[in-house]
Amino acid sequence: KNEVEQSPQNLTAQEGEFITINCSYSVGISALHWLQQHPGGGIVSLFMLSSGKKKHGRLIATINIQEKHSSLHITASHPRDSAVYICAVSHGGSQGNLIFGKGTKLSVKP
Amino acid sequence: DTGVSQDPRHKITKRGQNVTFRCDPISEHNRLYWYRQTLGQGPEFLTYFQNEAQLEKSRLLSDRFSAERPKGSFSTLEIQRTEQGDSAMYLCASSLVPSNMGYTFGSGTRLTVV
């Protein structure tokens, strides 16, 4: 079992829909990261959080430390949101190591 | 600052050749990380530096791989005697610790070994 699990693996939505991507982890963490990767490889950091909730534009990230679970929500989705969304955790036992999930491929249809 | 830069963007090499990639982090960042990503998978940690010191290496980093950050600024990742299994996207990231800021990633170097 991977230390960071994401669901779903693939997600297709219609423009305007509310989207939720889930991430569960099994290790002690100091922080959880949500990343966005477009075709071609570039990764953009969306959020880094260790508790509670953060919001940036149409994106909302929440984390429940007790349940070792985080969600990324996209409101009013748009085709330009189509990308791979990756959850990664800063592992408490390794100061430099990010442990990544396999990613959720999101496709938003117009 | 233009973010994290990686060079080259793409590299095609013949099996057995040596390749070297370069990463220029954000200048204020003291940590620099290398990751490898294969198709359909999340990135995997290879190694990281704090300033010029290489603090951690993954078991993935075989003897054919070496990374340096000689002056605590840019870093190089060299792969000797490349194998087809080395074909992947090599990602560099940097961060400032301690801080509340996250990681900044480069666009990656895509290596194809033929």
Short mmCIF file of C-alpha atoms in Angstrom, two decimals:
data_model
loop_
_atom_site.label_atom_id
_atom_site.label_comp_id
_atom_site.label_asym_id
_atom_site.label_seq_id
_atom_site.Cartn_x
_atom_site.Cartn_y
_atom_site.Cartn_z
CA LYS A 1 0.00 0.00 0.00
CA ASN A 2 1.31 3.43 -0.96
CA GLU A 3 1.93 5.88 1.82
CA VAL A 4 -0.08 8.53 -0.04
CA GLU A 5 -3.26 7.46 -1.80
CA GLN A 6 -5.37 9.67 -4.02
CA SER A 7 -8.86 9.19 -5.37
CA PRO A 8 -10.15 9.17 -7.94
CA GLN A 9 -7.33 8.36 -10.37
CA ASN A 10 -9.23 9.92 -13.24
CA LEU A 11 -12.05 12.43 -13.15
CA THR A 12 -14.10 13.91 -15.96
CA ALA A 13 -16.39 16.81 -15.23
CA GLN A 14 -18.55 19.27 -17.10
CA GLU A 15 -17.64 22.93 -16.97
CA GLY A 16 -19.16 24.56 -13.91
CA GLU A 17 -19.23 21.45 -11.75
CA PHE A 18 -17.90 21.31 -8.19
CA ILE A 19 -14.94 18.94 -8.02
CA THR A 20 -13.43 17.11 -5.07
CA ILE A 21 -10.15 15.18 -5.08
CA ASN A 22 -9.22 13.18 -2.00
CA CYS A 23 -5.90 12.29 -0.45
CA SER A 24 -5.20 9.88 2.41
CA TYR A 25 -1.82 9.25 3.97
CA SER A 26 -0.44 6.76 6.44
CA VAL A 27 2.73 8.43 7.73
CA GLY A 28 3.43 11.22 10.17
CA ILE A 29 3.64 14.49 8.33
CA SER A 30 4.76 18.03 8.95
CA ALA A 31 2.81 19.42 5.99
CA LEU A 32 0.67 18.38 3.05
CA HIS A 33 1.02 19.86 -0.40
CA TRP A 34 -1.37 20.06 -3.33
CA LEU A 35 0.37 20.42 -6.68
CA GLN A 36 -0.87 20.93 -10.22
CA GLN A 37 0.93 19.41 -13.20
CA HIS A 38 0.09 20.29 -16.78
CA PRO A 39 1.08 18.22 -19.83
CA GLY A 40 4.75 18.84 -20.51
CA GLY A 41 5.74 18.36 -16.91
CA GLY A 42 5.77 21.69 -15.10
CA ILE A 43 4.52 21.48 -11.52
CA VAL A 44 2.89 24.37 -9.71
CA SER A 45 2.48 24.40 -5.97
CA LEU A 46 -1.14 25.20 -5.09
CA PHE A 47 -1.24 24.81 -1.32
CA MET A 48 0.90 23.82 1.60
CA LEU A 49 -1.08 23.18 4.75
CA SER A 50 -0.65 21.54 8.10
CA SER A 51 -4.09 22.19 9.57
CA GLY A 52 -7.53 23.52 8.76
CA LYS A 53 -8.39 25.02 5.44
CA LYS A 54 -6.90 27.30 2.81
CA LYS A 55 -8.59 29.07 -0.09
CA HIS A 56 -7.16 30.63 -3.21
CA GLY A 57 -9.58 31.80 -5.83
CA ARG A 58 -11.78 28.85 -6.84
CA LEU A 59 -9.55 26.35 -5.07
CA ILE A 60 -10.05 25.19 -1.50
CA ALA A 61 -7.86 22.71 0.38
CA THR A 62 -8.74 21.12 3.70
CA ILE A 63 -6.90 18.75 5.96
CA ASN A 64 -7.98 16.58 8.88
CA ILE A 65 -4.86 15.59 10.79
CA GLN A 66 -6.64 13.11 13.05
CA GLU A 67 -8.12 11.25 10.07
CA LYS A 68 -4.97 11.70 7.93
CA HIS A 69 -7.06 12.98 5.07
CA SER A 70 -7.10 16.01 2.83
CA SER A 71 -9.39 17.21 0.08
CA LEU A 72 -8.91 19.62 -2.79
CA HIS A 73 -12.06 21.29 -4.05
CA ILE A 74 -12.49 23.25 -7.26
CA THR A 75 -15.60 25.40 -7.52
CA ALA A 76 -17.12 26.42 -10.87
CA SER A 77 -14.66 24.23 -12.77
CA HIS A 78 -13.33 25.38 -16.12
CA PRO A 79 -11.58 23.55 -18.97
CA ARG A 80 -8.34 25.33 -18.06
CA ASP A 81 -8.43 23.45 -14.74
CA SER A 82 -7.70 20.26 -16.70
CA ALA A 83 -4.43 18.91 -15.32
CA VAL A 84 -3.03 16.28 -13.00
CA TYR A 85 -3.46 17.16 -9.34
CA ILE A 86 -0.89 15.62 -7.03
CA CYS A 87 -1.01 15.30 -3.27
CA ALA A 88 2.35 15.13 -1.52
CA VAL A 89 3.34 15.01 2.13
CA SER A 90 6.41 16.28 3.90
CA HIS A 91 7.35 13.18 5.82
CA GLY A 92 8.12 13.87 9.44
CA GLY A 93 10.96 11.34 9.44
CA SER A 94 12.74 12.91 6.51
CA GLN A 95 13.39 16.59 6.40
CA GLY A 96 13.83 16.78 2.67
CA ASN A 97 11.63 14.09 1.33
CA LEU A 98 8.25 14.68 -0.23
CA ILE A 99 6.19 11.54 -0.67
CA PHE A 100 3.88 11.91 -3.64
CA GLY A 101 0.59 10.36 -4.55
CA LYS A 102 0.16 9.09 -8.09
CA GLY A 103 -2.02 12.03 -9.03
CA THR A 104 -5.58 12.56 -10.18
CA LYS A 105 -6.05 13.35 -13.84
CA LEU A 106 -8.85 15.90 -14.19
CA SER A 107 -10.51 16.67 -17.48
CA VAL A 108 -13.11 19.43 -17.56
CA LYS A 109 -15.28 19.41 -20.67
CA PRO A 110 -16.82 22.61 -22.03
CA ASP B 1 13.50 36.06 -10.05
CA THR B 2 12.32 33.81 -12.87
CA GLY B 3 11.65 30.77 -10.70
CA VAL B 4 13.43 27.45 -10.88
CA SER B 5 15.16 26.86 -14.21
CA GLN B 6 16.20 23.52 -15.58
CA ASP B 7 18.41 22.87 -18.55
CA PRO B 8 18.04 21.20 -20.97
CA ARG B 9 14.27 20.74 -21.33
CA HIS B 10 14.75 17.60 -23.38
CA LYS B 11 17.67 15.23 -23.82
CA ILE B 12 17.89 12.22 -26.08
CA THR B 13 20.95 10.09 -25.56
CA LYS B 14 22.25 6.70 -26.58
CA ARG B 15 22.49 3.95 -24.01
CA GLY B 16 25.84 4.01 -22.29
CA GLN B 17 26.43 7.74 -22.66
CA ASN B 18 26.76 10.14 -19.74
CA VAL B 19 24.35 13.03 -19.30
CA THR B 20 24.33 16.05 -17.02
CA PHE B 21 21.38 18.21 -16.08
CA ARG B 22 21.45 21.60 -14.46
CA CYS B 23 19.04 23.25 -12.04
CA ASP B 24 19.07 26.91 -11.03
CA PRO B 25 16.87 27.39 -7.96
CA ILE B 26 15.27 30.55 -6.67
CA SER B 27 18.23 32.52 -5.42
CA GLU B 28 16.96 32.99 -1.84
CA HIS B 29 16.15 29.30 -1.41
CA ASN B 30 18.55 27.26 0.67
CA ARG B 31 17.15 23.83 -0.18
CA LEU B 32 17.26 22.14 -3.56
CA TYR B 33 15.64 18.81 -4.41
CA TRP B 34 15.84 16.37 -7.29
CA TYR B 35 12.96 14.08 -8.21
CA ARG B 36 12.33 11.58 -10.98
CA GLN B 37 8.96 10.97 -12.57
CA THR B 38 8.00 8.20 -14.97
CA LEU B 39 4.87 8.19 -17.09
CA GLY B 40 1.67 7.88 -15.10
CA GLN B 41 3.42 7.98 -11.75
CA GLY B 42 3.98 10.62 -9.14
CA PRO B 43 7.48 12.02 -8.71
CA GLU B 44 9.97 10.03 -6.62
CA PHE B 45 12.55 11.61 -4.38
CA LEU B 46 16.20 11.29 -5.44
CA THR B 47 18.22 13.65 -3.26
CA TYR B 48 18.26 17.04 -1.63
CA PHE B 49 20.74 19.71 -0.57
CA GLN B 50 20.70 22.31 2.11
CA ASN B 51 23.05 24.98 0.81
CA GLU B 52 26.02 22.99 -0.54
CA ALA B 53 25.55 19.96 1.71
CA GLN B 54 23.84 16.88 0.28
CA LEU B 55 21.75 15.80 3.25
CA GLU B 56 19.81 12.83 1.96
CA LYS B 57 19.93 10.39 -0.94
CA SER B 58 17.28 7.91 -1.97
CA ARG B 59 18.03 4.27 -2.58
CA LEU B 60 16.91 5.06 -6.14
CA LEU B 61 20.13 7.00 -6.58
CA SER B 62 22.44 4.23 -7.76
CA ASP B 63 26.20 4.57 -8.11
CA ARG B 64 25.69 5.82 -11.66
CA PHE B 65 23.94 8.92 -10.34
CA SER B 66 25.72 11.83 -8.73
CA ALA B 67 24.49 15.26 -7.75
CA GLU B 68 26.39 18.33 -6.69
CA ARG B 69 25.65 21.82 -5.50
CA PRO B 70 29.17 23.17 -5.18
CA LYS B 71 28.48 26.76 -4.17
CA GLY B 72 25.05 26.31 -2.67
CA SER B 73 23.41 27.86 -5.71
CA PHE B 74 22.87 25.83 -8.90
CA SER B 75 22.98 22.04 -8.88
CA THR B 76 23.93 19.39 -11.40
CA LEU B 77 22.67 15.83 -11.68
CA GLU B 78 24.88 13.47 -13.67
CA ILE B 79 23.91 10.03 -14.88
CA GLN B 80 26.77 7.84 -16.06
CA ARG B 81 26.41 4.91 -18.45
CA THR B 82 22.74 5.63 -19.07
CA GLU B 83 20.28 2.76 -19.35
CA GLN B 84 16.85 2.69 -20.97
CA GLY B 85 15.29 2.51 -17.52
CA ASP B 86 16.71 5.96 -16.80
CA SER B 87 14.24 7.48 -19.27
CA ALA B 88 12.06 9.78 -17.20
CA MET B 89 11.32 13.38 -16.34
CA TYR B 90 13.88 14.76 -13.89
CA LEU B 91 12.38 17.49 -11.75
CA CYS B 92 14.17 20.02 -9.59
CA ALA B 93 12.55 22.02 -6.83
CA SER B 94 13.72 24.52 -4.26
CA SER B 95 12.43 25.86 -0.98
CA LEU B 96 13.39 28.14 1.88
CA VAL B 97 13.52 26.70 5.35
CA PRO B 98 12.38 27.65 7.79
CA SER B 99 9.41 29.35 6.19
CA ASN B 100 5.73 28.84 5.50
CA MET B 101 6.31 28.84 1.78
CA GLY B 102 6.03 25.68 -0.21
CA TYR B 103 8.22 24.21 -2.88
CA THR B 104 8.85 25.80 -6.27
CA PHE B 105 9.34 23.34 -9.07
CA GLY B 106 11.16 23.66 -12.35
CA SER B 107 9.69 22.52 -15.65
CA GLY B 108 11.82 19.41 -15.65
CA THR B 109 14.28 17.76 -18.01
CA ARG B 110 12.83 14.92 -20.04
CA LEU B 111 15.45 12.25 -20.68
CA THR B 112 15.01 9.63 -23.37
CA VAL B 113 17.61 6.88 -23.57
CA VAL B 114 17.58 5.05 -26.91
#
